[in-house]
Short mmCIF file of C-alpha atoms in Angstrom, two decimals:
data_model
loop_
_atom_site.label_atom_id
_atom_site.label_comp_id
_atom_site.label_asym_id
_atom_site.label_seq_id
_atom_site.Cartn_x
_atom_site.Cartn_y
_atom_site.Cartn_z
CA MET A 1 0.00 0.00 0.00
CA GLU A 2 2.80 2.39 0.89
CA THR A 3 4.61 1.88 -2.39
CA ALA A 4 1.31 2.34 -4.21
CA TRP A 5 0.80 5.63 -2.40
CA ARG A 6 4.38 6.62 -3.26
CA ASP A 7 3.52 5.97 -6.92
CA VAL A 8 0.53 8.29 -6.68
CA VAL A 9 2.62 11.05 -5.09
CA ASP A 10 5.50 10.65 -7.56
CA GLY A 11 3.03 10.47 -10.42
CA PHE A 12 1.58 13.83 -9.52
CA SER A 13 4.99 15.47 -9.74
CA CYS A 14 5.30 14.25 -13.35
CA ARG A 15 2.89 17.04 -14.25
CA ASP A 16 4.88 17.96 -17.33
CA TYR A 17 4.17 14.50 -18.73
CA TRP A 18 0.50 14.01 -17.95
CA GLY A 19 -0.45 17.66 -18.35
CA THR A 20 1.14 17.81 -21.79
CA MET A 21 -0.41 14.51 -22.84
CA ALA A 22 -3.88 15.51 -21.64
CA TRP A 23 -3.57 18.86 -23.36
CA ASN A 24 -2.54 17.11 -26.55
CA ASP A 25 -5.55 14.77 -26.28
CA ILE A 26 -7.75 17.85 -26.44
CA ARG A 27 -5.68 19.55 -29.13
CA ALA A 28 -5.88 16.40 -31.23
CA ARG A 29 -9.60 17.01 -31.59
CA TYR A 30 -9.04 20.57 -32.73
CA ARG A 31 -6.52 19.43 -35.32
CA ARG A 32 -9.15 17.45 -37.15
CA SER A 33 -11.74 20.21 -37.21
CA LYS A 34 -11.98 23.90 -36.38
CA ILE A 35 -14.45 23.54 -33.54
CA GLY A 36 -12.75 20.40 -32.24
CA GLN A 37 -14.03 19.31 -28.87
CA PHE A 38 -17.09 21.49 -29.33
CA TRP A 39 -18.49 18.87 -31.71
CA ILE A 40 -19.04 16.75 -28.62
CA THR A 41 -20.47 19.75 -26.80
CA LEU A 42 -22.79 20.28 -29.72
CA SER A 43 -23.99 16.69 -29.57
CA VAL A 44 -24.54 17.05 -25.82
CA GLY A 45 -26.60 20.15 -26.58
CA LEU A 46 -28.66 18.31 -29.19
CA PHE A 47 -29.25 15.41 -26.83
CA VAL A 48 -30.46 17.74 -24.12
CA LEU A 49 -32.70 19.60 -26.55
CA GLY A 50 -34.26 16.47 -28.03
CA ILE A 51 -34.65 14.45 -24.84
CA GLY A 52 -35.69 17.58 -22.94
CA VAL A 53 -38.63 18.25 -25.20
CA VAL A 54 -39.78 14.63 -25.47
CA TYR A 55 -39.39 13.58 -21.84
CA ALA A 56 -40.84 16.76 -20.40
CA GLY A 57 -43.94 15.71 -22.33
CA ILE A 58 -43.77 12.10 -21.14
CA PHE A 59 -43.30 13.15 -17.51
CA GLY A 60 -45.91 15.89 -17.84
CA GLN A 61 -43.47 18.53 -16.64
CA SER A 62 -42.92 21.97 -18.08
CA ILE A 63 -39.84 22.22 -20.29
CA SER A 64 -38.49 25.18 -18.32
CA GLU A 65 -38.55 23.00 -15.22
CA TYR A 66 -37.33 19.74 -16.75
CA MET A 67 -34.67 21.01 -19.14
CA PRO A 68 -32.24 22.67 -16.66
CA ARG A 69 -32.28 19.60 -14.45
CA LEU A 70 -31.69 17.26 -17.39
CA THR A 71 -28.89 19.47 -18.70
CA VAL A 72 -26.78 19.58 -15.59
CA SER A 73 -27.41 15.87 -14.91
CA TYR A 74 -26.48 14.83 -18.42
CA VAL A 75 -23.34 16.97 -18.61
CA THR A 76 -22.19 15.40 -15.34
CA TRP A 77 -23.14 11.97 -16.63
CA VAL A 78 -21.02 12.44 -19.74
CA PHE A 79 -18.04 13.03 -17.44
CA MET A 80 -18.83 9.94 -15.34
CA SER A 81 -19.42 7.64 -18.27
CA SER A 82 -16.26 8.74 -20.11
CA VAL A 83 -14.28 8.05 -16.97
CA LEU A 84 -15.79 4.58 -16.70
CA VAL A 85 -15.34 3.69 -20.36
CA GLY A 86 -12.04 5.58 -20.82
CA GLY A 87 -10.74 4.26 -17.50
CA CYS A 88 -10.57 0.79 -19.01
CA GLY A 89 -7.97 2.11 -21.43
CA THR A 90 -5.88 4.03 -18.86
CA PHE A 91 -2.91 1.72 -19.30
CA ILE A 92 -3.76 -0.18 -22.48
CA SER A 93 -3.68 3.03 -24.48
CA ALA A 94 -0.37 4.02 -22.90
CA SER A 95 1.30 0.68 -23.49
CA SER A 96 3.97 1.90 -25.90
CA THR A 97 5.11 4.57 -23.44
CA MET A 98 4.92 2.16 -20.53
CA GLN A 99 7.21 -0.24 -22.37
CA GLN A 100 9.76 2.44 -23.14
CA ARG A 101 10.23 4.29 -19.91
CA LEU A 102 9.45 3.68 -16.28
CA PHE A 103 6.94 6.24 -15.06
CA PRO A 104 4.85 5.98 -11.91
CA ILE A 105 1.79 4.19 -13.29
CA SER A 106 -0.50 6.83 -11.78
CA VAL A 107 0.59 9.38 -14.40
CA HIS A 108 -1.78 7.77 -16.88
CA ALA A 109 -4.73 8.19 -14.51
CA TYR A 110 -3.82 11.86 -13.94
CA ARG A 111 -3.78 12.29 -17.69
CA LEU A 112 -7.24 10.80 -18.06
CA VAL A 113 -8.81 12.82 -15.26
CA SER A 114 -7.31 16.14 -16.38
CA ARG A 115 -8.45 15.47 -19.94
CA GLU A 116 -11.99 14.64 -18.83
CA LEU A 117 -12.11 17.78 -16.66
CA MET A 118 -11.17 19.88 -19.69
CA ILE A 119 -13.95 18.20 -21.66
CA LEU A 120 -16.36 18.85 -18.80
CA ALA A 121 -15.41 22.52 -18.98
CA HIS A 122 -16.31 22.50 -22.68
CA ASN A 123 -19.66 20.84 -22.06
CA SER A 124 -20.52 23.24 -19.23
CA ILE A 125 -21.27 25.73 -21.95
CA VAL A 126 -24.48 23.82 -22.64
CA VAL A 127 -25.46 24.40 -19.01
CA ALA A 128 -24.71 28.11 -19.35
CA VAL A 129 -26.78 28.35 -22.54
CA VAL A 130 -29.77 26.58 -21.00
CA TRP A 131 -29.50 28.78 -17.91
CA VAL A 132 -29.60 31.90 -20.03
CA VAL A 133 -32.38 30.67 -22.34
CA PHE A 134 -34.66 29.64 -19.49
CA GLY A 135 -33.61 32.47 -17.20
CA VAL A 136 -32.66 30.09 -14.40
CA GLY A 137 -31.23 31.94 -11.44
CA VAL A 138 -27.88 31.20 -9.80
CA THR A 139 -27.79 31.06 -6.02
CA PRO A 140 -24.82 31.04 -3.65
CA ALA A 141 -25.44 27.30 -3.27
CA ALA A 142 -23.92 26.93 -6.74
CA LEU A 143 -20.49 27.45 -5.18
CA LEU A 144 -20.82 23.95 -3.72
CA VAL A 145 -20.32 22.65 -7.24
CA ILE A 146 -16.58 23.23 -6.77
CA PRO A 147 -16.09 20.71 -3.95
CA ALA A 148 -18.59 18.44 -5.70
CA ILE A 149 -16.55 18.33 -8.90
CA ALA A 150 -13.39 17.93 -6.86
CA ILE A 151 -14.88 14.83 -5.19
CA ASN A 152 -15.98 13.49 -8.57
CA ALA A 153 -12.54 14.06 -10.08
CA TYR A 154 -10.95 12.39 -7.05
CA VAL A 155 -13.17 9.32 -7.40
CA ALA A 156 -12.57 9.34 -11.18
CA PHE A 157 -8.81 9.09 -10.58
CA TRP A 158 -9.13 5.90 -8.54
CA ILE A 159 -11.71 4.44 -10.91
CA ALA A 160 -9.29 5.01 -13.78
CA VAL A 161 -6.54 3.21 -11.84
CA THR A 162 -8.73 0.27 -10.84
CA LEU A 163 -10.51 -0.27 -14.15
CA GLY A 164 -7.25 0.38 -16.00
CA ILE A 165 -5.43 -2.36 -14.08
CA ALA A 166 -8.34 -4.79 -14.31
CA SER A 167 -8.64 -4.23 -18.07
CA VAL A 168 -4.95 -4.92 -18.67
CA ARG A 169 -5.29 -8.27 -16.94
CA TYR A 170 -8.74 -9.24 -18.18
CA ARG A 171 -9.23 -8.01 -21.71
CA ASP A 172 -12.97 -8.56 -21.77
CA ILE A 173 -13.57 -5.95 -19.08
CA PRO A 174 -13.78 -2.94 -21.47
CA PRO A 175 -16.79 -4.34 -23.39
CA ILE A 176 -18.41 -5.47 -20.13
CA VAL A 177 -18.03 -1.99 -18.65
CA GLN A 178 -19.30 -0.47 -21.86
CA SER A 179 -22.56 -2.36 -21.66
CA LEU A 180 -22.88 -1.77 -17.90
CA VAL A 181 -22.57 1.96 -18.49
CA THR A 182 -25.56 1.84 -20.82
CA ILE A 183 -27.59 0.16 -18.09
CA LEU A 184 -26.26 2.58 -15.46
CA PHE A 185 -27.47 5.48 -17.56
CA PHE A 186 -31.04 4.29 -17.19
CA ILE A 187 -30.89 3.43 -13.49
CA THR A 188 -29.14 6.65 -12.49
CA PRO A 189 -31.42 9.68 -12.12
CA VAL A 190 -30.13 11.50 -15.19
CA MET A 191 -33.29 11.69 -17.27
CA TRP A 192 -35.67 11.37 -14.36
CA ALA A 193 -35.86 12.61 -10.78
CA SER A 194 -35.80 10.03 -8.03
CA ASP A 195 -38.87 11.53 -6.34
CA ARG A 196 -40.91 10.31 -9.29
CA LEU A 197 -40.13 6.69 -8.47
CA GLY A 198 -43.02 4.98 -6.78
CA GLY A 199 -43.03 2.11 -4.30
CA HIS A 200 -39.74 0.44 -3.53
CA ALA A 201 -38.09 1.45 -6.77
CA ASP A 202 -36.10 4.17 -5.03
CA ILE A 203 -33.91 1.48 -3.53
CA ILE A 204 -32.21 1.41 -6.93
CA VAL A 205 -31.18 5.02 -6.43
CA MET A 206 -30.15 4.44 -2.83
CA LEU A 207 -27.84 1.61 -3.82
CA ASN A 208 -26.38 3.39 -6.83
CA PRO A 209 -23.16 5.21 -5.91
CA LEU A 210 -23.35 7.30 -9.06
CA ALA A 211 -26.65 8.76 -7.85
CA TYR A 212 -24.91 10.39 -4.87
CA LEU A 213 -21.95 11.65 -6.88
CA LEU A 214 -24.40 13.07 -9.39
CA ALA A 215 -26.61 14.68 -6.74
CA ILE A 216 -23.79 16.68 -5.14
CA VAL A 217 -23.07 18.31 -8.51
CA ARG A 218 -26.65 18.70 -9.74
CA ASP A 219 -28.41 20.05 -6.67
CA PRO A 220 -26.11 23.04 -6.04
CA VAL A 221 -26.32 24.10 -9.69
CA LEU A 222 -30.11 23.93 -9.42
CA GLY A 223 -29.97 26.05 -6.29
CA THR A 224 -30.43 23.56 -3.48
CA VAL A 225 -27.90 22.40 -0.94
CA PRO A 226 -27.57 18.60 -0.97
CA PRO A 227 -28.27 16.97 2.39
CA LEU A 228 -25.31 16.26 4.61
CA ALA A 229 -25.94 12.53 4.24
CA THR A 230 -25.39 12.77 0.48
CA TRP A 231 -22.02 14.45 1.05
CA ALA A 232 -21.10 11.89 3.67
CA ILE A 233 -21.94 8.98 1.40
CA SER A 234 -20.02 10.60 -1.47
CA LEU A 235 -16.96 10.92 0.76
CA GLY A 236 -17.46 7.30 1.79
CA ILE A 237 -17.48 6.28 -1.87
CA ALA A 238 -14.30 8.30 -2.37
CA ALA A 239 -12.62 6.53 0.55
CA ALA A 240 -13.70 3.11 -0.70
CA ALA A 241 -12.48 3.87 -4.23
CA THR A 242 -9.12 4.96 -2.78
CA LEU A 243 -8.66 1.77 -0.80
CA VAL A 244 -9.68 -0.54 -3.63
CA ALA A 245 -7.40 1.23 -6.11
CA LEU A 246 -4.41 1.34 -3.75
CA TYR A 247 -4.87 -2.36 -3.06
CA ALA A 248 -5.09 -3.16 -6.77
CA MET A 249 -1.97 -1.08 -7.37
CA SER A 250 0.03 -2.70 -4.64
CA LEU A 251 -0.91 -6.14 -5.97
CA THR A 252 -0.19 -5.52 -9.63
CA ARG A 253 1.95 -2.41 -10.09
CA HIS A 254 5.06 -4.42 -10.86
CA ARG A 255 3.38 -6.93 -13.11
CA LEU A 256 1.49 -4.45 -15.21
CA ALA A 257 4.27 -4.12 -17.79
CA TYR A 258 4.40 -7.91 -18.13
CA TRP A 259 0.72 -7.99 -19.01
CA LEU A 260 0.73 -5.23 -21.61
CA MET B 1 28.77 7.39 -12.61
CA ALA B 2 26.91 4.38 -13.86
CA ARG B 3 27.19 0.84 -12.65
CA LEU B 4 25.15 -2.18 -13.59
CA SER B 5 25.19 -5.63 -12.25
CA ALA B 6 22.96 -8.55 -13.11
CA ARG B 7 23.14 -11.75 -11.09
CA ASP B 8 21.30 -14.80 -12.31
CA LEU B 9 18.61 -12.58 -13.81
CA TRP B 10 15.43 -14.32 -14.93
CA ILE B 11 12.60 -12.58 -16.72
CA SER B 12 9.59 -14.80 -17.27
CA PHE B 13 6.25 -14.07 -18.85
CA ALA B 14 3.02 -15.85 -18.22
CA ILE B 15 1.41 -16.39 -21.59
CA PHE B 16 -2.23 -15.68 -21.05
CA ASP B 17 -4.36 -17.25 -23.74
CA TYR B 18 -8.01 -16.38 -24.24
CA GLN B 19 -9.02 -18.42 -21.20
CA HIS B 20 -6.72 -16.47 -18.93
CA VAL B 21 -7.39 -12.95 -20.15
CA SER B 22 -11.13 -13.38 -19.99
CA LEU B 23 -12.90 -12.43 -16.81
CA LYS B 24 -15.93 -14.42 -17.91
CA GLN B 25 -13.87 -17.57 -18.47
CA THR B 26 -12.10 -17.08 -15.16
CA ALA B 27 -15.41 -16.69 -13.37
CA LEU B 28 -16.74 -19.84 -15.03
CA ARG B 29 -13.70 -21.78 -13.89
CA LEU B 30 -14.04 -20.67 -10.29
CA GLY B 31 -16.24 -23.56 -9.35
CA ARG B 32 -13.87 -26.20 -10.66
CA ARG B 33 -10.87 -27.26 -8.71
CA ALA B 34 -8.29 -27.92 -11.37
CA ARG B 35 -6.88 -24.66 -12.63
CA THR B 36 -4.47 -24.91 -15.47
CA PRO B 37 -1.84 -22.29 -14.76
CA ALA B 38 -0.89 -20.07 -17.66
CA PRO B 39 2.15 -21.41 -19.51
CA VAL B 40 5.32 -19.48 -18.76
CA VAL B 41 7.95 -18.34 -21.23
CA HIS B 42 11.38 -17.57 -19.87
CA ALA B 43 12.80 -14.71 -21.91
CA LEU B 44 15.97 -14.44 -19.84
CA LYS B 45 17.25 -17.55 -18.16
CA GLY B 46 19.67 -16.51 -15.50
CA VAL B 47 21.98 -13.99 -17.13
CA SER B 48 24.82 -12.38 -15.23
CA PHE B 49 27.14 -9.55 -16.19
CA GLU B 50 28.69 -6.38 -14.88
CA ALA B 51 29.05 -3.08 -16.66
CA SER B 52 30.46 0.28 -15.69
CA ASP B 53 31.43 3.66 -17.15
CA GLY B 54 32.88 3.44 -20.63
CA ASP B 55 31.26 0.14 -21.54
CA ARG B 56 29.53 0.40 -24.88
CA ILE B 57 27.81 -2.90 -25.12
CA GLY B 58 26.34 -4.39 -28.26
CA LEU B 59 23.66 -7.03 -27.85
CA VAL B 60 24.03 -9.73 -30.49
CA GLY B 61 21.58 -12.51 -31.13
CA HIS B 62 18.68 -13.79 -33.15
CA ASN B 63 15.12 -12.59 -32.81
CA GLY B 64 13.64 -13.77 -29.56
CA SER B 65 16.98 -14.47 -27.93
CA GLY B 66 16.35 -12.02 -25.08
CA LYS B 67 17.98 -8.76 -26.22
CA SER B 68 14.91 -6.55 -26.04
CA THR B 69 13.81 -8.11 -22.79
CA LEU B 70 17.18 -7.33 -21.24
CA LEU B 71 16.95 -3.72 -22.44
CA ARG B 72 13.51 -3.35 -20.88
CA ALA B 73 14.70 -4.93 -17.67
CA LEU B 74 17.60 -2.48 -17.61
CA ALA B 75 15.11 0.37 -18.08
CA GLY B 76 13.31 -0.86 -14.97
CA ILE B 77 10.17 -1.82 -16.88
CA TYR B 78 10.38 -5.54 -16.17
CA LEU B 79 11.31 -6.30 -12.62
CA PRO B 80 13.39 -9.44 -12.22
CA THR B 81 11.29 -12.57 -11.89
CA ARG B 82 14.24 -14.06 -10.08
CA GLY B 83 17.79 -12.95 -9.42
CA THR B 84 18.97 -9.40 -9.01
CA LEU B 85 19.56 -6.46 -11.24
CA VAL B 86 21.25 -3.38 -9.86
CA ALA B 87 21.40 -0.33 -12.10
CA GLU B 88 22.73 2.95 -10.78
CA GLY B 89 22.35 6.04 -12.90
CA THR B 90 19.79 7.88 -14.94
CA ARG B 91 18.48 6.07 -17.99
CA GLY B 92 17.57 7.13 -21.48
CA SER B 93 15.86 4.68 -23.76
CA LEU B 94 14.69 4.29 -27.33
CA PHE B 95 12.84 1.04 -27.96
CA ASN B 96 9.95 2.19 -30.07
CA VAL B 97 10.06 5.38 -32.10
CA SER B 98 6.34 5.91 -31.72
CA ALA B 99 6.08 5.84 -27.91
CA GLY B 100 4.32 9.07 -26.99
CA LEU B 101 4.15 10.09 -30.63
CA ASP B 102 0.97 11.60 -32.05
CA PRO B 103 0.94 11.06 -35.82
CA ASP B 104 -1.49 13.91 -36.37
CA ALA B 105 0.63 16.44 -34.50
CA THR B 106 3.42 18.34 -36.24
CA GLY B 107 7.10 17.50 -35.86
CA HIS B 108 7.53 20.45 -33.50
CA GLU B 109 4.62 19.37 -31.32
CA ASN B 110 5.99 15.85 -31.30
CA ILE B 111 9.34 17.07 -30.02
CA THR B 112 7.39 18.20 -26.96
CA LEU B 113 5.38 14.97 -26.71
CA LEU B 114 8.34 12.64 -27.20
CA GLY B 115 10.36 14.82 -24.85
CA VAL B 116 7.96 14.63 -21.93
CA ALA B 117 7.42 10.92 -22.69
CA ALA B 118 11.19 10.53 -22.31
CA GLY B 119 10.91 12.08 -18.86
CA MET B 120 12.08 15.58 -19.77
CA SER B 121 10.42 18.62 -18.22
CA ARG B 122 8.86 21.12 -20.58
CA LYS B 123 11.70 23.48 -19.72
CA GLN B 124 14.27 20.90 -20.75
CA VAL B 125 12.38 20.25 -23.97
CA ALA B 126 12.43 23.96 -24.74
CA ALA B 127 16.16 24.11 -24.03
CA CYS B 128 16.90 21.10 -26.26
CA ARG B 129 14.47 21.94 -29.05
CA GLU B 130 17.02 23.53 -31.35
CA ASP B 131 19.55 20.79 -30.87
CA ILE B 132 16.90 18.14 -31.58
CA ALA B 133 15.64 19.98 -34.66
CA ALA B 134 19.20 20.34 -35.92
CA PHE B 135 19.89 16.65 -35.50
CA ALA B 136 16.58 15.56 -37.03
CA ASP B 137 17.39 17.81 -40.00
CA LEU B 138 13.77 17.90 -41.09
CA GLY B 139 13.64 21.54 -42.18
CA ASP B 140 10.14 22.69 -43.03
CA ALA B 141 8.82 19.18 -42.50
CA LEU B 142 8.88 19.96 -38.77
CA ASP B 143 5.70 21.94 -39.30
CA ARG B 144 3.98 19.03 -41.05
CA PRO B 145 2.06 16.24 -39.30
CA VAL B 146 4.33 13.34 -38.45
CA ARG B 147 2.06 10.89 -40.28
CA THR B 148 3.45 12.38 -43.50
CA TYR B 149 6.99 11.37 -42.49
CA SER B 150 8.91 8.41 -43.81
CA ALA B 151 10.10 5.80 -41.31
CA GLY B 152 13.59 7.30 -41.49
CA MET B 153 12.36 10.83 -40.76
CA GLN B 154 10.34 9.59 -37.81
CA LEU B 155 13.39 7.76 -36.52
CA ARG B 156 15.56 10.88 -36.81
CA LEU B 157 13.07 12.83 -34.71
CA ALA B 158 12.65 10.11 -32.08
CA PHE B 159 16.38 9.43 -31.90
CA GLY B 160 17.13 13.13 -31.60
CA VAL B 161 14.77 13.43 -28.63
CA ALA B 162 15.89 10.21 -26.93
CA THR B 163 19.51 11.34 -27.06
CA ALA B 164 18.94 15.01 -26.28
CA LEU B 165 19.75 14.76 -22.62
CA PRO B 166 22.78 12.92 -21.38
CA ALA B 167 21.82 9.78 -19.51
CA ASP B 168 24.15 7.62 -17.44
CA ILE B 169 22.80 4.53 -19.14
CA LEU B 170 21.61 4.75 -22.73
CA LEU B 171 19.46 1.87 -23.98
CA ILE B 172 18.67 1.54 -27.67
CA ASP B 173 16.79 -1.28 -29.31
CA GLU B 174 17.01 -2.30 -32.95
CA VAL B 175 15.24 0.82 -34.17
CA ILE B 176 18.31 2.51 -35.58
CA GLY B 177 18.63 -0.09 -38.33
CA VAL B 178 15.83 1.71 -40.17
CA GLY B 179 17.98 4.75 -40.83
CA ASP B 180 20.05 5.22 -44.01
CA ALA B 181 23.85 5.39 -44.12
CA SER B 182 24.02 9.10 -43.44
CA PHE B 183 21.73 8.70 -40.43
CA GLN B 184 23.86 5.84 -39.09
CA GLU B 185 26.91 8.09 -39.31
CA ARG B 186 25.28 10.99 -37.51
CA ALA B 187 23.69 8.69 -34.93
CA THR B 188 27.13 7.27 -34.22
CA ALA B 189 28.56 10.77 -33.84
CA ARG B 190 25.75 11.72 -31.48
CA ILE B 191 26.22 8.59 -29.40
CA ARG B 192 29.96 9.34 -29.26
CA ARG B 193 29.19 12.82 -28.02
CA LEU B 194 26.88 11.45 -25.34
CA MET B 195 29.33 8.72 -24.44
CA GLY B 196 32.08 11.33 -24.18
CA GLN B 197 30.33 12.22 -20.96
CA ALA B 198 31.32 8.75 -19.72
CA LYS B 199 28.34 6.43 -19.20
CA VAL B 200 27.20 3.06 -20.42
CA LEU B 201 25.55 2.19 -23.73
CA PHE B 202 23.47 -0.86 -24.54
CA LEU B 203 22.64 -1.22 -28.20
CA ALA B 204 20.76 -4.10 -29.76
CA SER B 205 21.11 -4.48 -33.49
CA HIS B 206 21.31 -7.03 -36.27
CA GLY B 207 23.65 -4.76 -38.20
CA ASP B 208 27.27 -5.73 -37.65
CA SER B 209 28.57 -2.35 -38.79
CA VAL B 210 26.25 -0.47 -36.43
CA LEU B 211 27.53 -2.55 -33.54
CA ARG B 212 31.15 -2.29 -34.66
CA ASP B 213 30.95 1.50 -34.94
CA ASN B 214 29.28 2.10 -31.61
CA CYS B 215 30.36 -0.66 -29.26
CA ASN B 216 33.49 -1.93 -27.62
CA ARG B 217 31.99 -4.96 -25.97
CA GLY B 218 29.50 -7.56 -27.07
CA LEU B 219 27.07 -9.86 -25.32
CA VAL B 220 25.84 -12.74 -27.45
CA PHE B 221 22.37 -14.02 -26.61
CA ARG B 222 21.07 -17.42 -27.43
CA ASP B 223 17.74 -18.65 -26.19
CA GLY B 224 17.68 -16.42 -23.13
CA HIS B 225 21.27 -17.08 -22.10
CA ILE B 226 24.35 -14.94 -22.51
CA VAL B 227 26.63 -17.36 -24.31
CA PHE B 228 29.50 -14.99 -24.92
CA ASP B 229 30.81 -11.82 -23.30
CA GLY B 230 33.85 -10.13 -24.80
CA PRO B 231 35.20 -7.62 -27.29
CA ILE B 232 32.67 -6.66 -29.94
CA GLU B 233 34.60 -8.15 -32.88
CA ALA B 234 34.86 -11.49 -31.18
CA ALA B 235 31.20 -11.32 -30.17
CA LEU B 236 30.16 -10.64 -33.76
CA ALA B 237 32.26 -13.56 -34.96
CA PHE B 238 30.79 -15.77 -32.27
CA GLY B 239 27.27 -14.65 -33.13
CA ARG B 240 27.79 -15.57 -36.79
CA GLU B 241 28.62 -19.16 -36.01
CA PRO B 242 25.79 -21.60 -36.55
CA ARG B 243 23.99 -22.40 -33.34
CA PRO B 244 26.29 -25.00 -31.88
CA SER B 245 25.22 -27.88 -29.79
CA GLN B 246 28.81 -28.02 -28.61
CA PRO B 247 31.10 -25.05 -28.03
CA PRO B 248 33.29 -24.28 -31.02
CA ALA B 249 36.96 -25.12 -30.77
CA ALA B 250 38.55 -21.68 -31.04
CA ALA B 251 38.34 -19.67 -27.84
CA PRO B 252 37.61 -15.98 -28.26
CA PRO B 253 40.33 -13.52 -27.31
CA PRO B 254 40.31 -12.42 -23.69
CA ARG B 255 38.65 -9.21 -22.67
CA PRO B 256 40.77 -6.98 -20.44
CA ALA B 257 38.11 -5.82 -18.04
CA ALA B 258 36.97 -6.29 -14.48
CA THR B 259 34.49 -8.91 -15.56
CA GLY B 260 37.33 -11.11 -16.65
CA PRO B 261 38.22 -12.54 -20.01
CA GLY B 262 35.72 -13.06 -22.76
CA ARG B 263 34.15 -16.37 -22.14
CA ARG B 264 31.36 -18.69 -22.89
CA ARG B 265 28.88 -19.00 -20.18
CA PRO B 266 27.69 -22.30 -18.92
CA ARG B 267 23.99 -22.91 -19.03
CA PRO B 268 22.61 -22.71 -15.55
CA ALA B 269 21.48 -25.88 -13.95
CA GLY B 270 18.22 -26.24 -12.14
CA GLY B 271 14.62 -25.88 -13.08
CA ALA B 272 12.83 -22.79 -14.22
CA PRO B 273 11.03 -20.74 -11.60
CA THR B 274 7.30 -20.37 -11.81
CA LEU B 275 6.13 -16.87 -12.39
CA PHE B 276 2.71 -16.91 -10.85
CA PRO B 277 2.38 -19.69 -8.35
CA THR B 278 -1.14 -21.02 -8.27
CA ARG B 279 -1.92 -19.73 -4.84
CA ARG B 280 -5.57 -19.44 -5.64
CA SER B 281 -6.21 -23.06 -4.83
CA ARG B 282 -9.51 -23.27 -3.16
#
């Protein structure tokens, strides 16, 4: 565990490596087209527009009420799902570098998280646009989004380490995760609010860790302060993710190169 | 000051076939008792050698004889499966010209990418940029995407970056064979310049002239063993011999170094170690 932690600390100080690589990941998208990463932002915007109109009708809610909630939830979801899917490739996609030079393995997770945060910043524009169009107010509670995103980024780092290691060893994990993410999308309150679930169905939300991590980002943006319990559970998830990832690292860190 | 010492170094890989790299298959097997362990390939079978400042070592041997594995072990990428490997000093390596490379980025951008992938800080990359560009000699092509480069141009760029900063131990795999004659000459000059600052070089190549120009000592690999350690000329001659079942008659000339005279190495006795003991018995 200690050597794994050492790796994480040393990895952070290789900022010039992972920062440059993450930055280049983003630049790569701008090389192929003028608006680059904003193509994804555009598709997020279209999704929100289309689903917003249709589902507001299905749920019998007004668009001005449903759309802002959907927007912030979906933008956060895009971050979470890219971390889950991309996390499988944390090390596989870096295999040529990993076989050339010995870096702390955590550098590749730092690269992934910083890249996804930059993408999140791009997609936040959709939130801003919806806020302006629907004249949604911003309250001081919105400041809580900063610690909320910090917690999400922190969890994302350990997820990237864990899924990255598991995927190097078991090569069928990436497609498994891919299909799980599709299911997770429907059982996480992205398109719907959990208070609309009747009967015992809300147990699905209670047992879904993503629901808590999503709530701490969504609620402040919408102007409400998430309950203390939600923060506590999110921190608990963060602690669990840390322990699992550090354990996985300490077990496999030295064998990873052999498996690539 | 660089010093390397390998003692009975084994590097072994478990060869995971579909059954072993599949989580689903592994889960299905959980219930059953008999677990077939993954077969193990021993890439290095107990090699020993010493090297210190001024040693420019050529690695001679057929494909799959263990040269690249040794280079990666020296880079710290593969930890010894068994035995010890002590390497003191900073390391620079070039095993794969495309490690860290983005084919869509320009040559200039790739100097940065390859540089940080080689462990340089952005400051160091900036300081070395001109020197790298001068060595790569790509002119205006530096502003073009690297995917438009020939293999030789890509090599010049990657080699220029990998050798930009002096390293105590420089490790180069067969990549430099791709370059043309003029590249080989300039690569040799650049290695000389780096080696002028003392240090140790390990260079794997199938080109005798490349090894002759750059090395003063040769290790001959055969099937994961070092079968000869001595002056480069003698090593090349030894490497050319057909794979003998018995040692050839003529002994190679002695090598005047701390590691003793050039000599054939006996094959180690004893069984192969298991890489991943099946401790998951239920």
